[in-house]
Short mmCIF file of C-alpha atoms in Angstrom, two decimals:
data_model
loop_
_atom_site.label_atom_id
_atom_site.label_comp_id
_atom_site.label_asym_id
_atom_site.label_seq_id
_atom_site.Cartn_x
_atom_site.Cartn_y
_atom_site.Cartn_z
CA UNK T 22 -0.34 -3.49 -14.52
CA UNK T 23 -2.07 -0.68 -12.64
CA UNK T 24 -0.12 0.09 -9.45
CA UNK T 25 -0.74 2.38 -6.55
CA UNK T 26 0.04 5.97 -7.63
CA UNK T 27 2.17 6.56 -4.52
CA UNK T 28 4.30 3.52 -5.34
CA UNK T 29 4.60 4.61 -8.97
CA UNK T 30 5.78 8.05 -7.86
CA UNK T 31 8.29 6.53 -5.45
CA UNK T 32 9.72 4.33 -8.19
CA UNK T 33 10.59 7.43 -10.19
CA UNK T 34 12.70 8.61 -7.27
CA UNK T 35 15.74 6.96 -5.68
CA UNK T 36 15.66 3.22 -5.03
CA UNK T 37 18.15 2.90 -2.19
CA UNK T 38 19.75 -0.55 -2.05
CA UNK T 39 20.47 -1.43 1.57
CA UNK T 40 23.53 -3.35 2.74
CA UNK T 41 23.22 -6.57 4.74
CA UNK T 42 25.03 -6.27 8.08
CA UNK T 43 26.96 -9.22 9.51
CA UNK T 44 28.31 -9.71 13.02
CA UNK T 45 31.70 -11.06 14.10
CA UNK T 46 30.42 -14.63 13.75
CA UNK T 47 29.29 -14.00 10.13
CA UNK T 48 25.61 -14.04 11.07
CA UNK T 49 23.15 -11.51 9.66
CA UNK T 50 22.78 -8.64 12.13
CA UNK T 51 19.67 -6.73 11.02
CA UNK T 52 19.60 -4.40 14.04
CA UNK T 53 22.71 -2.67 12.63
CA UNK T 54 20.64 -1.56 9.64
CA UNK T 55 18.32 0.71 11.67
CA UNK T 56 20.49 3.89 11.69
CA UNK T 57 21.16 3.53 7.96
CA UNK T 58 17.44 3.26 7.22
CA UNK T 59 16.65 6.24 9.46
CA UNK T 60 19.38 8.34 7.79
CA UNK T 61 18.15 7.49 4.28
CA UNK T 62 14.50 8.21 5.03
CA UNK T 63 15.42 11.40 6.86
CA UNK T 64 17.35 12.61 3.82
CA UNK T 65 14.37 12.03 1.53
CA UNK T 66 15.22 8.74 -0.22
CA UNK T 67 11.99 7.68 -1.89
CA UNK T 68 12.07 3.89 -1.72
CA UNK T 69 14.27 1.28 -0.06
CA UNK T 70 15.33 -2.11 -1.43
CA UNK T 71 16.42 -5.14 0.57
CA UNK T 72 18.05 -8.24 -0.91
CA UNK T 73 19.50 -6.36 -3.87
CA UNK T 74 23.06 -6.67 -5.10
CA UNK T 75 24.40 -4.09 -2.64
CA UNK T 76 22.68 -6.32 -0.06
CA UNK T 77 24.99 -9.18 -1.17
CA UNK T 78 21.92 -11.15 -2.25
CA UNK T 79 23.98 -13.93 -3.81
CA UNK T 80 25.98 -14.31 -0.60
CA UNK T 81 22.86 -14.93 1.49
CA UNK T 82 20.94 -18.10 2.11
CA UNK T 83 17.22 -17.92 1.41
CA UNK T 84 16.56 -18.09 5.17
CA UNK T 85 18.89 -15.11 5.71
CA UNK T 86 17.16 -13.17 2.94
CA UNK T 87 13.80 -13.85 4.59
CA UNK T 88 15.19 -12.62 7.91
CA UNK T 89 16.41 -9.41 6.29
CA UNK T 90 13.15 -8.59 4.51
CA UNK T 91 11.18 -9.06 7.72
CA UNK T 92 13.62 -6.88 9.67
CA UNK T 93 13.77 -4.15 7.02
CA UNK T 94 9.97 -3.97 6.82
CA UNK T 95 9.75 -3.66 10.59
CA UNK T 96 12.44 -0.98 10.79
CA UNK T 97 10.98 1.05 7.91
CA UNK T 98 7.54 0.85 9.48
CA UNK T 99 5.71 2.04 6.39
CA UNK T 100 7.56 5.37 6.18
CA UNK T 101 8.58 4.61 2.58
CA UNK T 102 7.79 1.66 0.31
CA UNK T 103 10.01 -1.41 0.59
CA UNK T 104 10.97 -3.44 -2.47
CA UNK T 105 12.20 -6.98 -1.82
CA UNK T 106 14.66 -8.68 -4.14
CA UNK T 107 13.96 -12.31 -5.07
CA UNK T 108 15.83 -14.72 -7.32
CA UNK T 109 18.20 -17.69 -7.73
CA UNK T 110 16.45 -21.06 -8.21
CA UNK T 111 12.76 -20.85 -9.07
CA UNK T 112 11.68 -22.52 -5.82
CA UNK T 113 13.92 -20.28 -3.71
CA UNK T 114 12.61 -17.24 -5.57
CA UNK T 115 8.98 -18.25 -5.02
CA UNK T 116 9.56 -18.99 -1.33
CA UNK T 117 11.21 -15.60 -0.87
CA UNK T 118 8.39 -13.91 -2.80
CA UNK T 119 5.84 -15.39 -0.40
CA UNK T 120 7.92 -14.41 2.63
CA UNK T 121 8.39 -10.87 1.29
CA UNK T 122 4.67 -10.43 0.75
CA UNK T 123 3.96 -11.68 4.28
CA UNK T 124 6.57 -9.24 5.65
CA UNK T 125 4.81 -6.29 4.04
CA UNK T 126 6.93 -5.53 0.97
CA UNK T 127 5.25 -3.18 -1.50
CA UNK T 128 6.76 -4.86 -4.58
CA UNK T 129 9.18 -7.57 -5.66
CA UNK T 130 12.37 -7.01 -7.63
CA UNK T 131 13.17 -10.12 -9.69
CA UNK T 132 16.90 -10.61 -10.19
CA UNK T 133 17.90 -11.72 -13.68
CA UNK T 134 18.59 -15.48 -13.47
CA UNK T 135 22.35 -16.21 -13.31
CA UNK T 136 21.88 -19.74 -14.65
CA UNK T 137 24.34 -20.48 -17.51
CA UNK T 138 21.49 -21.98 -19.57
CA UNK T 139 18.88 -19.26 -19.83
CA UNK T 140 16.28 -19.33 -22.59
CA UNK T 141 14.39 -16.07 -23.19
CA UNK T 142 11.06 -17.91 -23.02
CA UNK T 143 12.28 -19.69 -19.89
CA UNK T 144 12.81 -16.31 -18.19
CA UNK T 145 9.19 -15.43 -19.00
CA UNK T 146 8.02 -18.60 -17.25
CA UNK T 147 10.37 -17.83 -14.35
CA UNK T 148 8.83 -14.38 -13.85
CA UNK T 149 5.27 -15.70 -14.28
CA UNK T 150 5.76 -18.23 -11.47
CA UNK T 151 7.32 -15.65 -9.14
CA UNK T 152 4.46 -13.23 -9.85
CA UNK T 153 1.98 -15.94 -8.94
CA UNK T 154 3.85 -16.72 -5.70
CA UNK T 155 3.89 -13.01 -4.89
CA UNK T 156 0.13 -13.02 -4.71
CA UNK T 157 -0.45 -9.87 -6.72
CA UNK T 158 2.51 -7.76 -5.57
CA UNK T 159 3.83 -5.54 -8.38
CA UNK T 160 6.92 -6.94 -10.09
CA UNK T 161 10.01 -4.94 -10.98
CA UNK T 162 12.31 -6.68 -13.46
CA UNK T 163 16.01 -6.21 -12.75
CA UNK T 164 17.88 -6.42 -16.06
CA UNK T 165 21.65 -6.35 -15.70
CA UNK T 166 22.16 -7.70 -19.21
CA UNK T 167 20.02 -6.85 -22.22
CA UNK T 168 21.48 -9.78 -24.19
CA UNK T 169 18.18 -11.68 -24.05
CA UNK T 170 17.00 -9.27 -26.74
CA UNK T 171 14.34 -6.61 -27.04
CA UNK T 172 11.68 -9.09 -28.12
CA UNK T 173 12.17 -11.11 -24.93
CA UNK T 174 12.24 -7.94 -22.83
CA UNK T 175 8.95 -6.95 -24.42
CA UNK T 176 7.49 -10.35 -23.55
CA UNK T 177 8.63 -9.94 -19.95
CA UNK T 178 7.00 -6.53 -19.74
CA UNK T 179 3.70 -8.12 -20.77
CA UNK T 180 3.76 -10.70 -17.95
CA UNK T 181 0.79 -10.14 -15.66
CA UNK T 182 1.98 -8.26 -12.61
CA UNK T 183 5.07 -6.64 -14.15
CA UNK T 184 4.94 -2.94 -13.32
CA UNK T 185 8.44 -1.75 -14.11
CA UNK T 186 12.03 -2.42 -15.12
CA UNK T 187 15.29 -1.52 -13.43
CA UNK T 188 17.61 -1.20 -16.43
CA UNK T 189 21.18 -1.93 -15.31
CA UNK T 190 22.87 -2.24 -18.71
CA UNK T 191 25.07 0.64 -19.98
CA UNK T 192 23.09 0.80 -23.23
CA UNK T 193 20.87 3.89 -23.25
CA UNK T 194 19.89 3.57 -26.91
CA UNK T 195 18.68 0.00 -26.34
CA UNK T 196 16.76 1.28 -23.33
CA UNK T 197 15.12 3.94 -25.48
CA UNK T 198 13.97 1.29 -27.96
CA UNK T 199 12.71 -0.97 -25.16
CA UNK T 200 10.69 1.92 -23.74
CA UNK T 201 9.28 2.71 -27.20
CA UNK T 202 8.07 -0.87 -27.63
CA UNK T 203 6.56 -1.27 -24.15
CA UNK T 204 3.23 -0.32 -22.69
CA UNK T 205 3.21 3.28 -21.47
CA UNK T 206 2.28 2.09 -17.99
CA UNK T 207 5.66 0.41 -17.38
CA UNK T 208 7.96 2.38 -15.04
CA UNK T 209 11.58 2.41 -16.22
CA UNK T 210 14.26 3.04 -13.61
CA UNK T 211 17.96 3.63 -14.15
CA UNK T 212 19.67 0.67 -12.49
CA UNK T 213 23.30 1.79 -12.69
CA UNK T 214 23.30 4.29 -9.82
CA UNK T 215 24.10 7.99 -9.97
CA UNK T 216 26.91 7.94 -12.54
CA UNK T 217 24.67 6.59 -15.30
CA UNK T 218 21.49 8.34 -14.17
CA UNK T 219 21.75 11.35 -16.56
CA UNK T 220 22.28 9.16 -19.64
CA UNK T 221 19.43 6.78 -18.81
CA UNK T 222 17.16 9.61 -17.69
CA UNK T 223 17.76 11.41 -20.97
CA UNK T 224 16.15 8.56 -22.94
CA UNK T 225 13.19 8.00 -20.65
CA UNK T 226 14.17 6.28 -17.40
CA UNK T 227 13.00 8.01 -14.26
CA UNK T 228 14.77 7.69 -10.96
CA UNK T 229 17.82 5.57 -10.24
CA UNK T 230 19.18 2.94 -7.90
CA UNK T 231 21.82 3.90 -5.35
CA UNK T 232 24.21 2.23 -2.92
CA UNK T 233 25.61 5.61 -1.87
CA UNK T 234 22.42 6.20 0.16
CA UNK T 235 23.82 3.90 2.85
CA UNK T 236 26.59 6.44 3.40
CA UNK T 237 25.60 9.87 2.04
CA UNK T 238 21.89 9.89 1.11
CA UNK T 239 21.68 13.69 1.02
CA UNK T 240 24.00 13.76 -1.97
CA UNK T 241 21.95 11.20 -3.89
CA UNK T 242 18.80 13.20 -3.19
CA UNK T 243 20.47 16.37 -4.49
CA UNK T 244 21.42 14.60 -7.74
CA UNK T 245 17.87 13.34 -8.18
CA UNK T 246 16.47 16.82 -7.56
CA UNK T 247 18.77 18.28 -10.22
CA UNK T 248 17.69 15.67 -12.78
CA UNK T 249 14.01 16.20 -11.94
CA UNK T 250 14.51 19.91 -12.59
CA UNK T 251 16.23 19.18 -15.91
CA UNK T 252 19.44 20.77 -14.60
CA UNK T 253 21.89 18.32 -16.13
CA UNK T 254 24.97 20.53 -15.61
CA UNK T 255 24.28 20.64 -11.85
CA UNK T 256 23.61 16.90 -11.77
CA UNK T 257 26.93 16.25 -13.50
CA UNK T 258 28.82 18.50 -11.07
CA UNK T 259 27.31 16.63 -8.14
CA UNK T 260 28.14 13.28 -9.73
CA UNK T 261 31.72 14.42 -10.25
CA UNK T 262 32.01 14.91 -6.48
CA UNK T 263 31.27 11.20 -5.90
CA UNK T 264 33.03 9.85 -9.00
CA UNK T 265 36.11 8.61 -7.13
CA UNK T 266 33.91 6.69 -4.69
CA UNK T 267 32.27 4.89 -7.60
CA UNK T 268 35.67 4.32 -9.20
CA UNK T 269 36.89 2.48 -6.10
CA UNK T 270 33.69 0.44 -6.08
CA UNK T 271 34.31 -0.61 -9.69
CA UNK T 272 37.85 -1.88 -9.10
CA UNK T 273 38.85 -5.56 -9.10
CA UNK T 274 36.19 -6.42 -11.67
CA UNK T 275 33.55 -4.68 -9.54
CA UNK T 276 34.58 -6.90 -6.63
CA UNK T 277 34.98 -3.92 -4.29
CA UNK T 278 31.49 -2.60 -5.01
CA UNK T 279 29.94 -3.46 -1.65
CA UNK T 280 33.32 -3.52 0.10
CA UNK T 281 33.68 0.24 -0.43
CA UNK T 282 30.23 0.94 0.98
CA UNK T 283 30.81 -1.19 4.08
CA UNK T 284 34.28 0.26 4.60
CA UNK T 285 32.77 3.76 4.45
CA UNK T 286 30.13 2.76 7.00
CA UNK T 287 32.87 1.50 9.32
CA UNK T 288 34.65 4.85 9.08
CA UNK T 289 31.36 6.54 10.05
CA UNK T 290 30.89 4.29 13.07
CA UNK T 291 28.10 2.24 11.45
CA UNK T 292 29.98 -1.07 11.39
CA UNK T 293 28.04 -3.57 9.25
CA UNK T 294 30.79 -6.14 9.23
CA UNK T 295 32.78 -7.40 6.25
CA UNK T 296 31.53 -8.54 2.88
CA UNK T 297 31.36 -12.25 2.14
CA UNK T 298 33.54 -14.01 -0.44
CA UNK T 299 33.82 -13.86 -3.40
CA UNK T 300 33.57 -10.12 -2.79
CA UNK T 301 36.92 -8.51 -1.92
CA UNK T 302 37.56 -7.79 1.77
CA UNK T 303 39.10 -5.65 3.11
CA UNK T 304 40.03 -2.75 0.88
CA UNK T 305 43.69 -2.52 0.00
CA UNK T 306 45.74 0.06 1.90
CA UNK T 307 45.70 2.35 -1.14
CA UNK T 308 41.93 2.04 -1.55
CA UNK T 309 41.36 2.67 2.17
CA UNK T 310 43.51 5.82 2.10
CA UNK T 311 41.60 7.14 -0.92
CA UNK T 312 38.26 6.36 0.70
CA UNK T 313 39.20 8.12 3.94
CA UNK T 314 40.32 11.17 1.96
CA UNK T 315 36.93 11.30 0.24
CA UNK T 316 34.99 10.87 3.47
CA UNK T 317 36.93 13.72 5.07
CA UNK T 318 36.37 15.96 2.04
CA UNK T 319 32.64 15.21 2.20
CA UNK T 320 32.69 16.08 5.92
CA UNK T 321 31.25 12.69 6.82
CA UNK T 322 34.17 11.92 9.15
CA UNK T 323 36.62 14.24 10.91
CA UNK T 324 40.12 14.74 9.65
CA UNK T 325 42.67 12.65 11.54
CA UNK T 326 44.51 14.81 14.12
CA UNK T 327 48.06 15.79 13.24
CA UNK T 328 50.77 14.04 15.26
CA UNK T 329 52.90 16.29 17.39
CA UNK T 330 56.61 16.19 16.73
CA UNK T 331 59.00 16.47 19.69
#
């Protein structure tokens, strides 16, 4: 699918996955997102994504997801493109696709169906129906598992409206083969954040997704700039700085992924509330101490004052 050149260029940058803020009554609180959006855009993040996994998409109702895409579009105000995640049941996905288009999203990101009974050809039909509901918006496939096979992935890439793939499987050689088989017009994006960006970039992906942008977007932008310049040693040094943050996110079977981001935002004074079950909340005391140490080292929060003795 031919897509707007500005959108294509943005997709090869950083796709920043926004959190979903909640208030004390566990209601979505979109106004709390505004300073995070402003910080990310000010740092140079190329594209923002609402209703992704860092947005706790599977913890939201469809009505809440619609509220968040409308609010994000309004807060972004056209400064960067907005991609809207859609998924779950086919009818929910189509309803959210229509709402996202009406809100002003530049493209749709189709979550891989979590249904336990997924046929490869059924996924093709799933994406076709969402593309139709999206009324011509470009489609980004979000593949967290390449188990459907390269033939099925090729079929998905040929669905009318599909413009790109966010590859979130730690299988760079499979990605390279998928890219080789696909039309040259498909945009391939590394979907495993900064840590995997060099490996996926090396075989043909361009750009990467990031949850860190909610907290420290300048660092993500520096990593992207290093990769764009082909300076892999610098990119790896920068990634090493944030490696412990990603390690905490990956604990408890990845159940602290969003928890760590929201806990970091609380430390910065950008309280976006807790995560929803089955995500872990709050961090353990050990995790919280490690996170605070990192945030101080990054100069994102001040060091706690020393207690006077006597």
